[in-house]
Coordinates of C-alpha atoms in Angstrom, one line a residue:
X1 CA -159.8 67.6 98.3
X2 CA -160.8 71.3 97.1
X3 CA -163.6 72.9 98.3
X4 CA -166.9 71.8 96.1
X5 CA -170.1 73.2 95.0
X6 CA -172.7 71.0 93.7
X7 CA -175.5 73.1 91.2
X8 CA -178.4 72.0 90.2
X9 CA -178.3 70.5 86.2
X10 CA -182.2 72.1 85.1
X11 CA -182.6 71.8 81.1
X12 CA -179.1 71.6 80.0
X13 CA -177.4 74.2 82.6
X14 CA -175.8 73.9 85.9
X15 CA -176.9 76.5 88.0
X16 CA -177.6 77.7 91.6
X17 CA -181.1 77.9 93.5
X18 CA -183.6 80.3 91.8
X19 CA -182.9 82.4 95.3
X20 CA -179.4 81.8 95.7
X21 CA -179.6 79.9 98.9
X22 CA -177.0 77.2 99.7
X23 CA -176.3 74.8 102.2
X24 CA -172.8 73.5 103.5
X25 CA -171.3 69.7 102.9
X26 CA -169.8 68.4 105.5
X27 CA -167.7 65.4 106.0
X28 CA -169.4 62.9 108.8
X29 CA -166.3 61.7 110.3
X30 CA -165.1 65.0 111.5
X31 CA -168.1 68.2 110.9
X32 CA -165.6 69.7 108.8
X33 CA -167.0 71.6 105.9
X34 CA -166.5 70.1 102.4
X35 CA -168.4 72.2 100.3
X36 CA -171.6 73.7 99.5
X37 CA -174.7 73.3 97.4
X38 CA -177.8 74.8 95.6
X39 CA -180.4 74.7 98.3
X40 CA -183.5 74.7 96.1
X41 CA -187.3 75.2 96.1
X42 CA -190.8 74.9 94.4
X43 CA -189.4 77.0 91.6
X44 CA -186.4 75.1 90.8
X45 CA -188.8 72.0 91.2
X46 CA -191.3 73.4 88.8
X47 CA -188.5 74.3 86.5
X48 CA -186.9 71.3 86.3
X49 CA -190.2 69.4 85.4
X50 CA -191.2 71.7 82.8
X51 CA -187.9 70.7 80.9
X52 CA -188.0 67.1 81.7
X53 CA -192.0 67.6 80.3
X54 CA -190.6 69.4 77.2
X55 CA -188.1 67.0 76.3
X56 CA -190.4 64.1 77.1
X57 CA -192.9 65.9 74.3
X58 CA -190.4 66.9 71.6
X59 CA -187.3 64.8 71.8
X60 CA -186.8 61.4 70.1
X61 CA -185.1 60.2 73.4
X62 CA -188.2 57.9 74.5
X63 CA -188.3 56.7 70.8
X64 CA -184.4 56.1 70.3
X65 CA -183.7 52.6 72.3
X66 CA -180.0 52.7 70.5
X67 CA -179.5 56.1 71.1
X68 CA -180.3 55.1 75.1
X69 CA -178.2 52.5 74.9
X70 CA -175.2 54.6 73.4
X71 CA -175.2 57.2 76.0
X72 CA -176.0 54.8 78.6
X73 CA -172.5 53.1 77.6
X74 CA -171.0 56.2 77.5
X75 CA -171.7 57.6 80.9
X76 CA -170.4 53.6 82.4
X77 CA -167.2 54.2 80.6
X78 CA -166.8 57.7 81.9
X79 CA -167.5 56.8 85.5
X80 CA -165.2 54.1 85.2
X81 CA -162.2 56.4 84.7
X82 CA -163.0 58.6 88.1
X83 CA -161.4 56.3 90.4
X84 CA -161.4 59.5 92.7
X85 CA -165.2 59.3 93.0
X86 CA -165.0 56.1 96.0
X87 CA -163.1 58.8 97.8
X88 CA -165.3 61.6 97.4
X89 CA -167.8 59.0 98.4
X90 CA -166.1 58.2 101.3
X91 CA -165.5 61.7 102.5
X92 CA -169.0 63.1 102.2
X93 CA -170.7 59.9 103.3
X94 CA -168.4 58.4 105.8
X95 CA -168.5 54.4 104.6
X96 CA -165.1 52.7 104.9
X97 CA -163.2 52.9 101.2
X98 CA -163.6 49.3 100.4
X99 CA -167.5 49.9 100.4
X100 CA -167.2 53.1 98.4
X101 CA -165.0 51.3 95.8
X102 CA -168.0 48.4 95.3
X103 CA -170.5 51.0 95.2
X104 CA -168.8 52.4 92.6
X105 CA -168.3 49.3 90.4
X106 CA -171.5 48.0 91.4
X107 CA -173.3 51.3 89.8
X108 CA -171.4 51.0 86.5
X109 CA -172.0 47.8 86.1
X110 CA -175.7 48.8 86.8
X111 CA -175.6 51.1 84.1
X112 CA -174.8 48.9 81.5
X113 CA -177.2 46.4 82.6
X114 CA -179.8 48.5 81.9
X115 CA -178.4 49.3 78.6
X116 CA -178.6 46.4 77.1
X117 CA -181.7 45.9 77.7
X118 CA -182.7 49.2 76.4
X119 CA -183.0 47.5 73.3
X120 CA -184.6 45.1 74.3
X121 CA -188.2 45.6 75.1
X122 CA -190.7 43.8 72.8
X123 CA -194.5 43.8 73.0
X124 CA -196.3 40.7 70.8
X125 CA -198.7 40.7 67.7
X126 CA -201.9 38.2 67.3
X127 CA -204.7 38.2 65.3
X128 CA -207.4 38.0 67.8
X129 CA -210.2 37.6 65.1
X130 CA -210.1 37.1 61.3
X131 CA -208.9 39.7 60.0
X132 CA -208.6 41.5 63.0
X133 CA -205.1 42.5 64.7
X134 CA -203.9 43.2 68.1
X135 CA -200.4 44.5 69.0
X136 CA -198.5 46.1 72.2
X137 CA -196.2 48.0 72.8
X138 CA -193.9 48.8 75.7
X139 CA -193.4 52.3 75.8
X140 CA -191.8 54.9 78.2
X141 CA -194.4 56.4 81.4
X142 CA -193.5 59.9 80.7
X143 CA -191.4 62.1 83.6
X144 CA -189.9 60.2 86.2
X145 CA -189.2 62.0 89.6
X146 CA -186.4 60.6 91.5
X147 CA -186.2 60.5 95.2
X148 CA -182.9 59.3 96.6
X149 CA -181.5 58.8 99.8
X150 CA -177.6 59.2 101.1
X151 CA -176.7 55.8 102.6
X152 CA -175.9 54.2 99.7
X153 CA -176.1 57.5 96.9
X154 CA -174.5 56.3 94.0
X155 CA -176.2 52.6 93.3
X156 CA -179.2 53.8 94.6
X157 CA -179.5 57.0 92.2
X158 CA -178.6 54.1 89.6
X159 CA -180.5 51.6 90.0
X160 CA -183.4 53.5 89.4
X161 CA -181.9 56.6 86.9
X162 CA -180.6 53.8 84.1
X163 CA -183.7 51.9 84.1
X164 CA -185.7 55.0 83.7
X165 CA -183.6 56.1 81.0
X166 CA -183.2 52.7 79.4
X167 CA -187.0 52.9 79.5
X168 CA -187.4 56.5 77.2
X169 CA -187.8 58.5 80.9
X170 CA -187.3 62.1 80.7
X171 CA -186.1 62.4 85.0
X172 CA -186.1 65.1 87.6
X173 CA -183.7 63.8 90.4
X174 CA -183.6 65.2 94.2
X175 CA -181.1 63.4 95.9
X176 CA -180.7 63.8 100.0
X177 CA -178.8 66.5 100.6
X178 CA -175.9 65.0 102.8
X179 CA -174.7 63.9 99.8
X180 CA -175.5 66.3 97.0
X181 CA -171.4 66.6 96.1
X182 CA -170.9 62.4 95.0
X183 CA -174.6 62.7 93.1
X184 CA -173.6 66.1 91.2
X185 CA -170.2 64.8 90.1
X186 CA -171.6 61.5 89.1
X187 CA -173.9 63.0 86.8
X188 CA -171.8 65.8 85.5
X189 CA -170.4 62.9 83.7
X190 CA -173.5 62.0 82.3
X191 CA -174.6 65.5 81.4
X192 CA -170.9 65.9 79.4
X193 CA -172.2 63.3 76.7
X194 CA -172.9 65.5 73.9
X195 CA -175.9 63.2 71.9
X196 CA -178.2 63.2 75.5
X197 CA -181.1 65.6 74.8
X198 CA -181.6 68.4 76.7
X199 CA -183.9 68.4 79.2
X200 CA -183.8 64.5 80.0
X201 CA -181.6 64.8 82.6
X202 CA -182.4 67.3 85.8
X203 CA -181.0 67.3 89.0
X204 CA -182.1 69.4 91.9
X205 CA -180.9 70.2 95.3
X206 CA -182.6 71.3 99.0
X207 CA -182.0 71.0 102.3
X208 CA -185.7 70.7 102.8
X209 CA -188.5 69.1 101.3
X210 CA -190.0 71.2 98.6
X211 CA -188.4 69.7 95.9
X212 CA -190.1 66.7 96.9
X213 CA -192.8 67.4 97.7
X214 CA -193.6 69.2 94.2
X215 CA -192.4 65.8 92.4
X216 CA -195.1 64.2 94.5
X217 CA -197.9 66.6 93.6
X218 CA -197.3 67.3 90.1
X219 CA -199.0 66.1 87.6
X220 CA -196.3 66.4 84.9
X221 CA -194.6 63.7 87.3
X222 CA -195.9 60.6 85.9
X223 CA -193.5 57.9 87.9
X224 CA -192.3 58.4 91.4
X225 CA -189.5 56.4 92.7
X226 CA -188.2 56.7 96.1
X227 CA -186.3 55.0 98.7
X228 CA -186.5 55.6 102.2
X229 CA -188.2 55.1 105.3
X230 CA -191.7 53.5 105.8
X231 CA -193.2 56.6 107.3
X232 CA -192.4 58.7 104.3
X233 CA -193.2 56.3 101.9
X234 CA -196.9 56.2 103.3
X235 CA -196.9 60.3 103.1
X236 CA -195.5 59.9 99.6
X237 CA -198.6 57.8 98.7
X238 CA -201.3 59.8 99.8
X239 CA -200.0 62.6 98.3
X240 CA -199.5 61.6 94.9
X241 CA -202.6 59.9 95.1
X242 CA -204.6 62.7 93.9
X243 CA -202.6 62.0 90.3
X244 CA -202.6 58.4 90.4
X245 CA -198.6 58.4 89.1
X246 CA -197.2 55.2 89.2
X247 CA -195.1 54.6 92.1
X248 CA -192.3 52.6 93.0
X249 CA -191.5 52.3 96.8
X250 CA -188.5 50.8 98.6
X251 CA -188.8 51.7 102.4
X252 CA -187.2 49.9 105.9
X253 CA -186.5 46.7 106.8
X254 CA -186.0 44.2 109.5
X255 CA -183.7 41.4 108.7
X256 CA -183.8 38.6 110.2
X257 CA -180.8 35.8 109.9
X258 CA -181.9 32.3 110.9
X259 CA -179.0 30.4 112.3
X260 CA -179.2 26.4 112.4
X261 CA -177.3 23.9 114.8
X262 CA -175.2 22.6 111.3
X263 CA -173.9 25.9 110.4
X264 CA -170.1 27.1 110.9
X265 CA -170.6 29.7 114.3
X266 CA -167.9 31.0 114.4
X267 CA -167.8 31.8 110.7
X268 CA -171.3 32.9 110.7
X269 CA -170.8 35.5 113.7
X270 CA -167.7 36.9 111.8
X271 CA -170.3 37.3 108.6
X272 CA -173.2 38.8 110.3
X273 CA -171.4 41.2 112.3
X274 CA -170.5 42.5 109.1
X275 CA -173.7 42.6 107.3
X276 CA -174.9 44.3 110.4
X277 CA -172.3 47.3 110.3
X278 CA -172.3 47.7 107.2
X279 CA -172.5 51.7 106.1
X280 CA -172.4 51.8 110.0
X281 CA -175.8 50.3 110.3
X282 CA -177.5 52.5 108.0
X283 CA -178.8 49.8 105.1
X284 CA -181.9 48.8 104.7
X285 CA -181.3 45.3 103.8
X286 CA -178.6 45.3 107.0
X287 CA -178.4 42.7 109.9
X288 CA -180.8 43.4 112.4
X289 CA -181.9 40.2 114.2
X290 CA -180.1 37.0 114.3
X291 CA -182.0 34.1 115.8
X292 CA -180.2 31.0 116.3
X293 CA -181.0 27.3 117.8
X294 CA -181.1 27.2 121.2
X295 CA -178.3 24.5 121.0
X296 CA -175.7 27.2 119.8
X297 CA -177.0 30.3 121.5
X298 CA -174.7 30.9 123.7
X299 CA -171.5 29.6 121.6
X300 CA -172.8 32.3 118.8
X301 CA -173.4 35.4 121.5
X302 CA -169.9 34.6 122.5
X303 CA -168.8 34.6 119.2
X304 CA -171.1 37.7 117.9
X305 CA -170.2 39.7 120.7
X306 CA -166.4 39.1 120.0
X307 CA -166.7 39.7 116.6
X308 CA -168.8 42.8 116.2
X309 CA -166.3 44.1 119.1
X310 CA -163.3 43.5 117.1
X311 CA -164.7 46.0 113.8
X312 CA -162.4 49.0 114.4
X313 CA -164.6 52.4 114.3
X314 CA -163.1 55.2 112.7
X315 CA -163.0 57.1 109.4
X316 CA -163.6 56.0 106.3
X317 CA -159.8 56.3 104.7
X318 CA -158.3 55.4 107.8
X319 CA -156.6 51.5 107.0
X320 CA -158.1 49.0 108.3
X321 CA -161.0 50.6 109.6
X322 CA -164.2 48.0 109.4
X323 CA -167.2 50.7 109.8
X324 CA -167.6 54.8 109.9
X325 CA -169.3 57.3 111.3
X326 CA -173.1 57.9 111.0
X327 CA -174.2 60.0 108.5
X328 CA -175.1 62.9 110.5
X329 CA -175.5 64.6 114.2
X330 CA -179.4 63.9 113.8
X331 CA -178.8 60.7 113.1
X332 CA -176.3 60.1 115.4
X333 CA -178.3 61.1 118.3
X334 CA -182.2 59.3 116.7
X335 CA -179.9 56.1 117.5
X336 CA -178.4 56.4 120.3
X337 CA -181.6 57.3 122.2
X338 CA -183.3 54.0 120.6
X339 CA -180.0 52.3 121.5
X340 CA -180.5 53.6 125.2
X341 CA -184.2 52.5 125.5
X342 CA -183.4 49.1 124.0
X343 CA -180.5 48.6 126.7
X344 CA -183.4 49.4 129.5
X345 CA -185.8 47.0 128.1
X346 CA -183.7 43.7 127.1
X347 CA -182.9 40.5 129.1
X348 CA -179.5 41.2 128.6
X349 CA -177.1 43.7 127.0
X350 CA -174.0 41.9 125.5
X351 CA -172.1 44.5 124.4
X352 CA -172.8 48.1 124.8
X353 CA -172.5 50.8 122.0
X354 CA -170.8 53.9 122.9
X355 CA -170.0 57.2 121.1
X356 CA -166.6 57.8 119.9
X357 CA -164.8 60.4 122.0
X358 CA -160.7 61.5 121.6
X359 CA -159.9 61.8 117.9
X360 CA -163.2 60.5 117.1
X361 CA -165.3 63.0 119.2
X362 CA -166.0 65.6 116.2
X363 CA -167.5 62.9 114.3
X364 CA -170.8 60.9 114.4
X365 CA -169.5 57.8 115.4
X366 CA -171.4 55.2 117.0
X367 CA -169.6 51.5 118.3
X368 CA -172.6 48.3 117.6
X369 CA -174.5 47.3 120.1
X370 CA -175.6 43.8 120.8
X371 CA -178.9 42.7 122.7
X372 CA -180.5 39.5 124.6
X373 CA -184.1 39.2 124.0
X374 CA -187.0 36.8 124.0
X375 CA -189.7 38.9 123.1
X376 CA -189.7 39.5 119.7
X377 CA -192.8 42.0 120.0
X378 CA -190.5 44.2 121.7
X379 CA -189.9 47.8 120.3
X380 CA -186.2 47.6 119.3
X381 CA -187.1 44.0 117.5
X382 CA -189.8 45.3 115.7
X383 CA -188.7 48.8 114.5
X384 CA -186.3 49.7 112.4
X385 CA -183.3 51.3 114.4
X386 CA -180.9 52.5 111.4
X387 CA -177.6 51.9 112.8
X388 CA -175.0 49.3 114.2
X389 CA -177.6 47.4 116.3
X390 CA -178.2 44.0 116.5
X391 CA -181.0 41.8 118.6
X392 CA -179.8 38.3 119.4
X393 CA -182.7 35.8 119.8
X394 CA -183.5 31.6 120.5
X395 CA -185.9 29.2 118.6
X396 CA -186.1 25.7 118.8
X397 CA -187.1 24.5 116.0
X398 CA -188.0 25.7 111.8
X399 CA -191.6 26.4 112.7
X400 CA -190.7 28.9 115.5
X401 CA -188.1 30.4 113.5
X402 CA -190.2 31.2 110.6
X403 CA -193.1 32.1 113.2
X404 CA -190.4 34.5 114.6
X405 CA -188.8 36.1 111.4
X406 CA -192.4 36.7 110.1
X407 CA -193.7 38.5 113.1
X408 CA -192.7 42.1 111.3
X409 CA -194.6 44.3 109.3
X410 CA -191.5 45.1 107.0
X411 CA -190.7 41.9 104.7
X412 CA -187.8 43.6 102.6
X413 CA -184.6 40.7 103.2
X414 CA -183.5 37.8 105.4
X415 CA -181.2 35.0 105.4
X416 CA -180.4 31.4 106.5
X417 CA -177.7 29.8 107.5
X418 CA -177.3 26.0 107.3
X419 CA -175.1 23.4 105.7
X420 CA -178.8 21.5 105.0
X421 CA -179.5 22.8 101.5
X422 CA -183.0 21.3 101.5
X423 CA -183.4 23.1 104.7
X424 CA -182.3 26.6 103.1
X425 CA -184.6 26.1 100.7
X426 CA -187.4 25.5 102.7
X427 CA -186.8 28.3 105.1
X428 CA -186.2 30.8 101.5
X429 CA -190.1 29.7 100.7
X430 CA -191.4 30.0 104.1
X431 CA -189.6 33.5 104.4
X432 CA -192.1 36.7 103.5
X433 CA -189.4 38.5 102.4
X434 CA -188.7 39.9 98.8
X435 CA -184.5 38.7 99.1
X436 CA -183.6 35.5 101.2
X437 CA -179.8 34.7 101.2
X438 CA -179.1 31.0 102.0
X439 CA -175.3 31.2 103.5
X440 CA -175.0 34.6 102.9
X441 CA -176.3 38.3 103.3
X442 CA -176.1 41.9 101.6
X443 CA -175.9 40.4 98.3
X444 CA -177.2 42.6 95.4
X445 CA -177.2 42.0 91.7
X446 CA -178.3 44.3 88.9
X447 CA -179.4 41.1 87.2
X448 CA -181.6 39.7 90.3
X449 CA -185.0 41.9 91.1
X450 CA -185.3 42.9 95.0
X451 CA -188.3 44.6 96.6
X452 CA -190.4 43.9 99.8
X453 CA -193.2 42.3 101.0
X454 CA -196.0 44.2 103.0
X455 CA -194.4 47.3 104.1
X456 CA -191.5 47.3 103.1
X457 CA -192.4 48.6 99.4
X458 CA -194.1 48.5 96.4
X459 CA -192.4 47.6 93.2
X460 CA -189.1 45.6 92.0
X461 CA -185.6 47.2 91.2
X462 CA -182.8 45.6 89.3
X463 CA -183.1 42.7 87.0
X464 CA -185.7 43.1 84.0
X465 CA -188.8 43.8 86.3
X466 CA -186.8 47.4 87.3
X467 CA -187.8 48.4 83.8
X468 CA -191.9 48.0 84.8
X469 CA -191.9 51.0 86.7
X470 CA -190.7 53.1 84.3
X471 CA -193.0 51.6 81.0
X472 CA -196.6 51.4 80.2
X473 CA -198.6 48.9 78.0
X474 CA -200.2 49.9 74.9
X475 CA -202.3 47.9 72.7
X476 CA -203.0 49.0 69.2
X477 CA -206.1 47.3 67.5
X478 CA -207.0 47.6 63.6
X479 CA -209.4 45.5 61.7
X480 CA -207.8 44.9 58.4
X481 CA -209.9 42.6 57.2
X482 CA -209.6 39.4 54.8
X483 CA -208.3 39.1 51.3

């Protein structure tokens, strides 16, 4: 691919940082540089909320549901015809194609999700004494500031960009700047659709946190959405509590998989191994802990080890390749060190991670690891290590299995595995989780709401419930009186 440069959109215009800095783009599997980007500040923070503000104030856009919908249909239909974008995706984020491709087609069919139902948001009318007549309204929160991360760039910016505009939004978006290149392109085609008002669409770039930081603070910002890690989640909320904005939060995770004597181990292993590599390790809804019934332990650590052994590391576009690099050198080495402490502190290592060297060694590339443990109070089955590695553990029965899955302070997903469906069903209700898979894992729907529990998050995205976020109540009395 060409070399790319990814601007900042701010009231209608692409343009560079209001200093001119940049940063570079570089592709994870290799350090080679892809491109380069506006590397923005408070300024080009301030300016684009000032034009989201404007258009907010004077546009019809939060009045217009069919208008929404129109241009929301417009920008799915555009997308659809860059079939290049999975690559791009692939080259600046380093997932394997295949996951690139569903990202892609997951995100579109987001979009037009979210606009249907941006006609379809009713409020109810009663008389609530003679004569006397209450109604409400769902209308749109105002500015919505954006905050999204790199793992997964495209659904992620999606899921909460279409149901903010579906909702009337006017949106200021800073997107991580690993992979500022796929979010530019995949709203250039948004910003090319001629009836979307000015101003309700603004992108921004940094390296840093500025941009941020100013959504956070402002008080022009009325919504906040973000996606990221529990630590920054908590600074994100005691920052923008000084202007109460609404705030919609989905942080880390710690999934457990509960594995029962009846299910398929062999089949299960190959399944988890992938839910637990998937974008290398770097998901939030990921694999982390699989605990299975002391009578197939050791059948599914042989199996597990085997299969997570057999995923062949390398980049992205390479065929056949089952996981990528990391996203970054920084990230790269956070894991690895919290890889290394793990393999000091378990009962047993099963199979142990190592760094790709040869062709591999100019990229971020990290092989899974797979641990032994029985203490599930320990560090590396407790926090959230954000790459390919996995803590196998033993229960003996459902009680100690929930008791062991709910001993986290995250409750974002986990799954069961079981050919008992009363069983699954039990386990899904005794789970504080916000998703629980029975005989499955990693599966996301625009139509199905998923959020956490405790701390991982605040708030529900996808499904009709990603719409609250971005919407405020509004009851209109009048006393009309009797004939």
């Amino acid at each position: 691919m060409s070399t790319l440069n990814a601007l900042n959109y701010i009231d209608g215009q692409w343009q560079g940082a209001a200093g001119g800095a940049t940063g570079e783009s570089r592709n994870p599997a290799d350090g080679s540089v892809i491109g380069s980007h506006a590397a923005s500040g408070t300024e080009d923070a301030r300016q684009a909320i000032a034009a989201a503000r404007r258009a907010f104030e004077t546009s019809l856009w939060s009045h217009d549901a069919r208008l929404r919908q129109m241009v929301l249909l417009a920008w799915a239909d555009r997308l659809e015809k860059r079939q290049e974008l999975a690559a791009l995706l692939t080259q600046e984020n380093g997932k394997v194609l295949a996951q690139s491709r569903g990202e892609m087609a997951a995100a579109i069919s987001e979009i037009r999700y979210y606009a249907g139902l941006a006609r379809h948001m009713p409020g109810h009318f009663m008389e609530v004494e003679p004569g006397a007549y209450s109604a409400t309204l769902r209308e749109a929160a105002g500015v919505a500031g954006l905050i999204i991360p790199w793992n997964a760039p495209v659904v992620l910016l999606i899921r909460s960009l279409a149901p903010a505009l579906a909702a009337g939004c006017t949106t200021v978006i800073k997107p991580a700047h690993q992979t500022a290149q796929i979010t530019a392109e995949v709203l250039r085609e948004l910003a090319a659709i001629e009836s979307l008002p000015r101003g309700v669409l603004n992108l921004v770039l940094e390296r840093g946190s500025e941009v941020a930081q100013e959504l956070v603070a402002s008080t022009d910002v009325d919504v906040l959405s973000f996606t990221g890690s529990n630590q920054t989640g908590q600074r994100i909320m005691a920052a923008a509590a000084p202007t109460m904005k609404k705030l919609s939060l989905e942080l880390g995770g710690k999934s457990s998989c509960l594995v029962f004597p009846d299910a398929d181990i062999q089949n299960v292993a190959q399944r988890l191994a992938t839910a637990a590599t998937i974008i290398s390790g770097q998901q939030c809804t990921a694999a982390r802990r699989v605990l299975v019934h002391a009578s197939r332990y050791e059948e599914m650590k042989r199996d597990l080890k085997a299969a997570l052994a057999a995923i062949v590391v390398a980049p992205g576009d390479t065929p056949g390749a089952g996981m990528g690099p990391l996203i970054d050198g920084e990230a790269l080495d956070r894991v690895a060190s919290d890889v290394e402490r793990a393999l000091d502190m378990c009962d047993e290592v099963v199979l142990r991670g190592t760094r790709g060297g040869g062709k591999l060694a100019a990229g971020h590339f990290l092989s899974p690891t797979l641990v032994a443990h029985g203490d599930a109070n320990a560090f590396f089955a407790q926090e959230e290590i954000f790459g390919p590695f996995l803590v196998l553990e033993k229960f003996e029965d459902e009680k100690e299995a929930v008791a062991r899955a709910n001993n986290t302070v995250f409750g974002l997903s986990a799954s069961v595995w079981t050919a008992d469906g009363d069983r699954g069903m039990r386990l899904a209700r005794a789970l504080r989780n916000g998703t629980v898979w029975i005989n499955d894992h990693n599966r996301l729907f625009a139509e199905a709401e998923t959020g956490g529990y405790r701390r991982s998050g605040i708030g529900r995205l996808h499904g009709y419930e990603g719409l609250a976020d971005f919407l405020e109540t509004k009851h209109i009395y009048r006393n009309a009186g009797l004939v």
